[in-house]
Tab-separated table of C-alpha atoms in Angstrom:
chain	number	residue	atom	x	y	z
A	1140	UNK	CA	83.922	-18.568	-207.077
A	1141	UNK	CA	85.968	-20.243	-204.751
A	1142	UNK	CA	89.152	-18.562	-202.943
A	1143	UNK	CA	91.980	-20.987	-203.094
A	1144	UNK	CA	94.656	-20.169	-200.470
A	1145	UNK	CA	98.046	-18.739	-201.969
A	1146	UNK	CA	100.961	-21.064	-201.611
A	1147	UNK	CA	103.160	-20.167	-198.462
A	1148	UNK	CA	106.868	-19.908	-199.101
A	1149	UNK	CA	109.508	-19.762	-196.606
A	1150	UNK	CA	110.518	-16.180	-195.557
A	1151	UNK	CA	113.995	-17.147	-194.831
A	1152	UNK	CA	116.154	-20.061	-194.991
A	1153	UNK	CA	119.566	-20.896	-193.191
A	1154	UNK	CA	122.171	-21.410	-195.618
A	1155	UNK	CA	124.707	-22.486	-193.045
A	1156	UNK	CA	125.121	-22.614	-189.374
A	1157	UNK	CA	128.440	-23.921	-188.130
A	1158	UNK	CA	130.634	-23.891	-185.134
A	1159	UNK	CA	134.482	-24.530	-185.961
A	1160	UNK	CA	138.066	-23.486	-185.357
A	1161	UNK	CA	139.305	-21.248	-188.013
A	1162	UNK	CA	143.108	-22.301	-188.310
A	1163	UNK	CA	145.754	-22.990	-190.695
A	1164	UNK	CA	145.166	-26.794	-190.544
A	1165	UNK	CA	141.184	-26.441	-191.279
A	1166	UNK	CA	141.467	-23.948	-193.917
A	1167	UNK	CA	143.011	-23.204	-197.237
A	1168	UNK	CA	144.011	-19.666	-197.971
A	1169	UNK	CA	141.958	-18.625	-194.956
A	1170	UNK	CA	138.737	-20.038	-196.596
A	1171	UNK	CA	136.634	-22.790	-194.893
A	1172	UNK	CA	134.309	-24.119	-197.598
A	1173	UNK	CA	130.957	-25.904	-196.415
A	1174	UNK	CA	128.009	-27.126	-198.384
A	1175	UNK	CA	124.837	-25.212	-198.347
A	1176	UNK	CA	122.259	-26.722	-195.734
A	1177	UNK	CA	119.316	-28.956	-196.821
A	1178	UNK	CA	117.047	-25.974	-196.332
A	1179	UNK	CA	118.723	-24.128	-199.351
A	1180	UNK	CA	116.779	-24.099	-202.691
A	1181	UNK	CA	118.146	-25.282	-205.748
A	1182	UNK	CA	116.721	-22.210	-207.319
A	1183	UNK	CA	117.207	-18.723	-205.779
A	1184	UNK	CA	115.022	-16.919	-208.303
A	1185	UNK	CA	111.837	-19.295	-208.397
A	1186	UNK	CA	109.460	-19.517	-206.704
A	1187	UNK	CA	110.710	-17.144	-204.560
A	1188	UNK	CA	112.968	-14.608	-206.075
A	1189	UNK	CA	115.541	-13.979	-203.437
A	1190	UNK	CA	117.695	-12.030	-206.036
A	1191	UNK	CA	114.998	-9.217	-206.235
A	1192	UNK	CA	115.311	-7.530	-202.923
A	1193	UNK	CA	116.214	-10.380	-200.851
A	1194	UNK	CA	118.786	-9.951	-197.889
A	1195	UNK	CA	121.591	-11.902	-196.468
A	1196	UNK	CA	122.136	-11.869	-192.633
A	1197	UNK	CA	125.222	-12.826	-191.244
A	1198	UNK	CA	125.826	-13.508	-187.680
A	1199	UNK	CA	129.378	-14.051	-186.354
A	1200	UNK	CA	130.008	-15.254	-183.018
A	1201	UNK	CA	133.655	-14.915	-182.012
A	1202	UNK	CA	134.371	-17.134	-178.900
A	1203	UNK	CA	138.141	-16.696	-178.932
A	1204	UNK	CA	140.790	-14.743	-180.748
A	1205	UNK	CA	144.431	-14.880	-180.396
A	1206	UNK	CA	145.319	-11.136	-180.315
A	1207	UNK	CA	143.640	-7.683	-180.772
A	1208	UNK	CA	144.720	-7.464	-184.316
A	1209	UNK	CA	141.687	-5.827	-186.464
A	1210	UNK	CA	139.915	-8.646	-188.131
A	1211	UNK	CA	137.181	-8.769	-190.513
A	1212	UNK	CA	135.016	-11.624	-192.091
A	1213	UNK	CA	133.278	-12.323	-195.153
A	1214	UNK	CA	130.874	-14.865	-196.937
A	1215	UNK	CA	131.052	-16.064	-200.446
A	1216	UNK	CA	128.617	-17.975	-202.547
A	1217	UNK	CA	130.424	-20.307	-204.806
A	1218	UNK	CA	128.356	-21.662	-208.115
A	1219	UNK	CA	129.078	-24.847	-209.861
A	1220	UNK	CA	130.325	-23.025	-212.875
A	1221	UNK	CA	133.148	-21.414	-210.869
A	1222	UNK	CA	131.631	-18.079	-210.397
A	1223	UNK	CA	131.007	-16.745	-206.962
A	1224	UNK	CA	129.445	-13.755	-205.345
A	1225	UNK	CA	130.027	-12.237	-201.855
A	1226	UNK	CA	128.467	-10.306	-199.023
A	1227	UNK	CA	129.885	-7.152	-197.577
A	1228	UNK	CA	132.463	-7.897	-195.023
A	1229	UNK	CA	131.798	-7.750	-191.142
A	1230	UNK	CA	132.588	-4.680	-189.268
A	1231	UNK	CA	136.258	-4.612	-188.050
A	1232	UNK	CA	136.518	-6.491	-184.648
A	1233	UNK	CA	139.524	-6.829	-182.265
A	1234	UNK	CA	138.032	-8.879	-179.475
A	1235	UNK	CA	135.611	-11.929	-178.882
A	1236	UNK	CA	131.800	-10.841	-179.207
A	1237	UNK	CA	128.853	-11.136	-181.589
A	1238	UNK	CA	128.783	-9.183	-184.760
A	1239	UNK	CA	125.895	-8.836	-187.062
A	1240	UNK	CA	125.639	-7.596	-190.781
A	1241	UNK	CA	123.434	-7.669	-193.541
A	1242	UNK	CA	123.756	-7.383	-197.473
A	1243	UNK	CA	120.961	-6.980	-200.043
A	1244	UNK	CA	121.357	-9.597	-202.761
A	1245	UNK	CA	121.790	-6.987	-205.694
A	1246	UNK	CA	124.682	-5.402	-203.539
A	1247	UNK	CA	126.666	-8.682	-203.525
A	1248	UNK	CA	130.285	-8.432	-205.006
A	1249	UNK	CA	130.122	-10.020	-208.479
A	1250	UNK	CA	126.404	-10.639	-207.920
A	1251	UNK	CA	125.664	-10.647	-211.738
A	1252	UNK	CA	128.419	-13.392	-212.450
A	1253	UNK	CA	126.432	-16.128	-210.758
A	1254	UNK	CA	123.365	-18.010	-212.340
A	1255	UNK	CA	121.145	-17.954	-209.300
A	1256	UNK	CA	118.598	-20.185	-211.077
A	1257	UNK	CA	121.079	-22.973	-210.392
A	1258	UNK	CA	121.757	-22.181	-206.644
A	1259	UNK	CA	125.034	-22.401	-204.967
A	1260	UNK	CA	127.697	-25.463	-204.458
A	1261	UNK	CA	129.742	-24.121	-201.528
A	1262	UNK	CA	129.737	-21.528	-198.913
A	1263	UNK	CA	133.125	-19.900	-198.261
A	1264	UNK	CA	133.675	-18.623	-194.700
A	1265	UNK	CA	136.867	-16.419	-195.050
A	1266	UNK	CA	138.704	-14.585	-192.191
A	1267	UNK	CA	140.439	-11.592	-193.270
A	1268	UNK	CA	142.535	-8.747	-191.800
A	1269	UNK	CA	141.291	-5.193	-191.871
A	1270	UNK	CA	143.046	-4.464	-195.429
A	1271	UNK	CA	141.206	-7.175	-197.114
A	1272	UNK	CA	144.185	-9.657	-197.018
A	1273	UNK	CA	143.883	-13.341	-196.077
A	1274	UNK	CA	146.202	-14.253	-193.078
A	1275	UNK	CA	146.931	-17.742	-193.898
A	1276	UNK	CA	150.614	-18.620	-192.883
A	1277	UNK	CA	151.093	-19.332	-196.641
A	1278	UNK	CA	150.313	-15.826	-197.495
A	1279	UNK	CA	151.696	-13.865	-194.527
A	1280	UNK	CA	154.054	-16.377	-192.717
A	1281	UNK	CA	153.387	-18.178	-189.434
A	1282	UNK	CA	154.275	-15.246	-187.101
A	1283	UNK	CA	151.566	-12.863	-188.615
A	1284	UNK	CA	149.139	-15.706	-189.120
A	1285	UNK	CA	149.259	-16.477	-185.389
A	1286	UNK	CA	147.724	-13.047	-184.683
A	1287	UNK	CA	144.552	-14.144	-186.417
A	1288	UNK	CA	144.167	-17.799	-185.831
A	1289	UNK	CA	143.278	-20.115	-184.526
A	1290	UNK	CA	140.024	-18.431	-183.749
A	1291	UNK	CA	136.858	-20.340	-182.503
A	1292	UNK	CA	133.763	-19.241	-184.311
A	1293	UNK	CA	130.034	-19.897	-185.031
A	1294	UNK	CA	128.893	-18.488	-188.216
A	1295	UNK	CA	125.220	-18.471	-189.304
A	1296	UNK	CA	124.132	-17.111	-192.648
A	1297	UNK	CA	120.478	-16.430	-193.196
A	1298	UNK	CA	118.604	-15.582	-196.598
A	1299	UNK	CA	115.568	-13.539	-195.985
A	1300	UNK	CA	113.100	-12.986	-199.094
A	1301	UNK	CA	111.756	-9.812	-200.192
A	1302	UNK	CA	109.711	-8.084	-197.544
A	1303	UNK	CA	110.302	-10.943	-195.281
A	1304	UNK	CA	111.196	-10.451	-191.502
A	1305	UNK	CA	114.597	-11.715	-190.235
A	1306	UNK	CA	114.499	-14.133	-187.359
A	1307	UNK	CA	117.838	-14.637	-185.755
A	1308	UNK	CA	119.364	-17.910	-184.950
A	1309	UNK	CA	119.026	-19.141	-181.370
A	1310	UNK	CA	121.861	-17.807	-179.234
A	1311	UNK	CA	124.752	-20.110	-178.199
A	1312	UNK	CA	124.571	-21.013	-174.588
A	1313	UNK	CA	127.152	-19.095	-172.577
A	1314	UNK	CA	129.362	-22.280	-171.750
A	1315	UNK	CA	128.466	-24.304	-175.001
A	1316	UNK	CA	130.578	-22.195	-177.611
A	1317	UNK	CA	133.931	-22.410	-175.954
A	1318	UNK	CA	133.493	-26.189	-175.177
A	1319	UNK	CA	132.476	-26.692	-178.946
A	1320	UNK	CA	134.910	-24.695	-180.308
A	1321	UNK	CA	137.740	-26.417	-178.295
A	1322	UNK	CA	137.375	-29.523	-180.223
A	1323	UNK	CA	140.254	-30.745	-182.110
A	1324	UNK	CA	141.008	-29.370	-185.676
A	1325	UNK	CA	139.886	-32.720	-187.038
A	1326	UNK	CA	136.332	-32.352	-185.671
A	1327	UNK	CA	136.129	-28.942	-186.720
A	1328	UNK	CA	136.678	-30.025	-190.271
A	1329	UNK	CA	134.065	-32.515	-189.850
A	1330	UNK	CA	131.897	-29.671	-188.722
A	1331	UNK	CA	131.767	-28.563	-192.475
A	1332	UNK	CA	129.897	-31.524	-193.622
A	1333	UNK	CA	127.672	-31.644	-190.771
A	1334	UNK	CA	126.095	-28.179	-190.756
A	1335	UNK	CA	123.080	-29.305	-192.767
A	1336	UNK	CA	121.581	-30.142	-189.236
A	1337	UNK	CA	122.424	-26.577	-188.008
A	1338	UNK	CA	124.125	-27.753	-184.994
A	1339	UNK	CA	127.959	-27.863	-183.726
A	1340	UNK	CA	129.607	-31.296	-183.543
A	1341	UNK	CA	130.637	-32.838	-180.065
A	1342	UNK	CA	134.201	-32.587	-178.836
A	1343	UNK	CA	136.190	-35.558	-180.462
A	1344	UNK	CA	137.441	-36.587	-176.988
A	1345	UNK	CA	133.801	-37.255	-175.942
A	1346	UNK	CA	132.760	-39.136	-179.129
A	1347	UNK	CA	135.147	-42.075	-179.161
A	1348	UNK	CA	132.532	-44.790	-177.938
A	1349	UNK	CA	129.185	-42.717	-178.063
A	1350	UNK	CA	126.365	-44.531	-176.294
A	1351	UNK	CA	128.488	-46.947	-173.999
A	1352	UNK	CA	129.887	-46.576	-170.675
A	1353	UNK	CA	133.287	-48.002	-170.052
A	1354	UNK	CA	133.452	-50.879	-167.217
A	1355	UNK	CA	135.831	-49.574	-164.582
A	1356	UNK	CA	138.617	-52.346	-163.723
A	1357	UNK	CA	137.761	-54.576	-160.883
A	1358	UNK	CA	139.422	-53.598	-157.487
A	1359	UNK	CA	142.044	-55.748	-156.023
A	1360	UNK	CA	142.427	-55.241	-152.218
A	1361	UNK	CA	144.271	-58.551	-151.530
A	1362	UNK	CA	147.584	-57.987	-153.122
A	1363	UNK	CA	146.698	-59.756	-156.255
A	1364	UNK	CA	146.413	-63.088	-154.952
A	1365	UNK	CA	142.523	-63.369	-154.833
A	1366	UNK	CA	140.789	-64.809	-157.543
A	1367	UNK	CA	137.643	-62.827	-156.811
A	1368	UNK	CA	138.305	-59.212	-155.620
A	1369	UNK	CA	137.755	-58.793	-152.020
A	1370	UNK	CA	137.230	-62.544	-151.111
A	1371	UNK	CA	139.397	-64.659	-148.493
A	1372	UNK	CA	141.671	-67.298	-150.054
A	1373	UNK	CA	140.241	-70.737	-149.969
A	1374	UNK	CA	143.315	-72.165	-148.297
A	1375	UNK	CA	143.352	-69.694	-145.629
A	1376	UNK	CA	139.767	-70.873	-144.656
A	1377	UNK	CA	140.824	-74.559	-144.516
A	1378	UNK	CA	143.965	-73.883	-142.517
A	1379	UNK	CA	141.915	-71.950	-139.914
A	1380	UNK	CA	139.463	-74.807	-139.676
A	1381	UNK	CA	142.190	-77.303	-138.904
A	1382	UNK	CA	144.041	-75.055	-136.370
A	1383	UNK	CA	140.463	-74.424	-134.611
A	1384	UNK	CA	139.838	-78.269	-134.550
A	1385	UNK	CA	143.253	-78.846	-133.013
A	1386	UNK	CA	142.774	-76.349	-130.244
A	1387	UNK	CA	139.493	-77.998	-129.408
A	1388	UNK	CA	141.103	-81.321	-129.071
A	1389	UNK	CA	143.739	-79.760	-126.808
A	1390	UNK	CA	141.579	-78.366	-124.510
A	1391	UNK	CA	139.533	-81.535	-124.174
A	1392	UNK	CA	142.648	-83.654	-123.215
A	1393	UNK	CA	143.643	-81.080	-120.645
A	1394	UNK	CA	140.293	-81.110	-118.953
A	1395	UNK	CA	140.572	-84.915	-118.924
């Protein structure tokens, strides 16, 4: 008899890893919807059944927050048929920091409404208040909304198979989160379609002409008259030569 190796399946996969600015111009009803990453299986039941004891691990890095208003965060998985299921909410936070929480898949809100054999179509990143409200300006008005957003965030969602060991995402460099999150709302929205790579987008201001170095303007130290910057005008050289020749002739005449 020959012993054949058992197929090795991934113990975990990253559903999304995105850095963005959660604001009224990048979200609708305080939801930012992003596509699942390329690592995400089309079927969450086979060959690995994540629904039977698998766990969702969410890591939320809050780089900036406009006030100390108690805030929570939640992840929902939206299926193609219009159904959805959600993780538990983040612990309530009032300041920037790193917040982690886990939810077993069978404990998802509305877990049984999703056909997990068909995977998920979108991942909704939802910023909430501590009363389960969504503080978008269309819901609470601009004054109250300004207590919660804009908020610069990195959100990483990892699914771990039953019995698997969770491996956290690499930490954001100390000076990278604020720089990435300071990108314009437009580039933050683009991050939603770029999260398959698991990285954040560069600032829009530095991405206008990637790969090229602009040529600095030529310095003009001659008052704008020189055809070549820094050179002596040709007419001036000719005049100087004529003056020198005349001076030599004069000295010769005096000596004679």
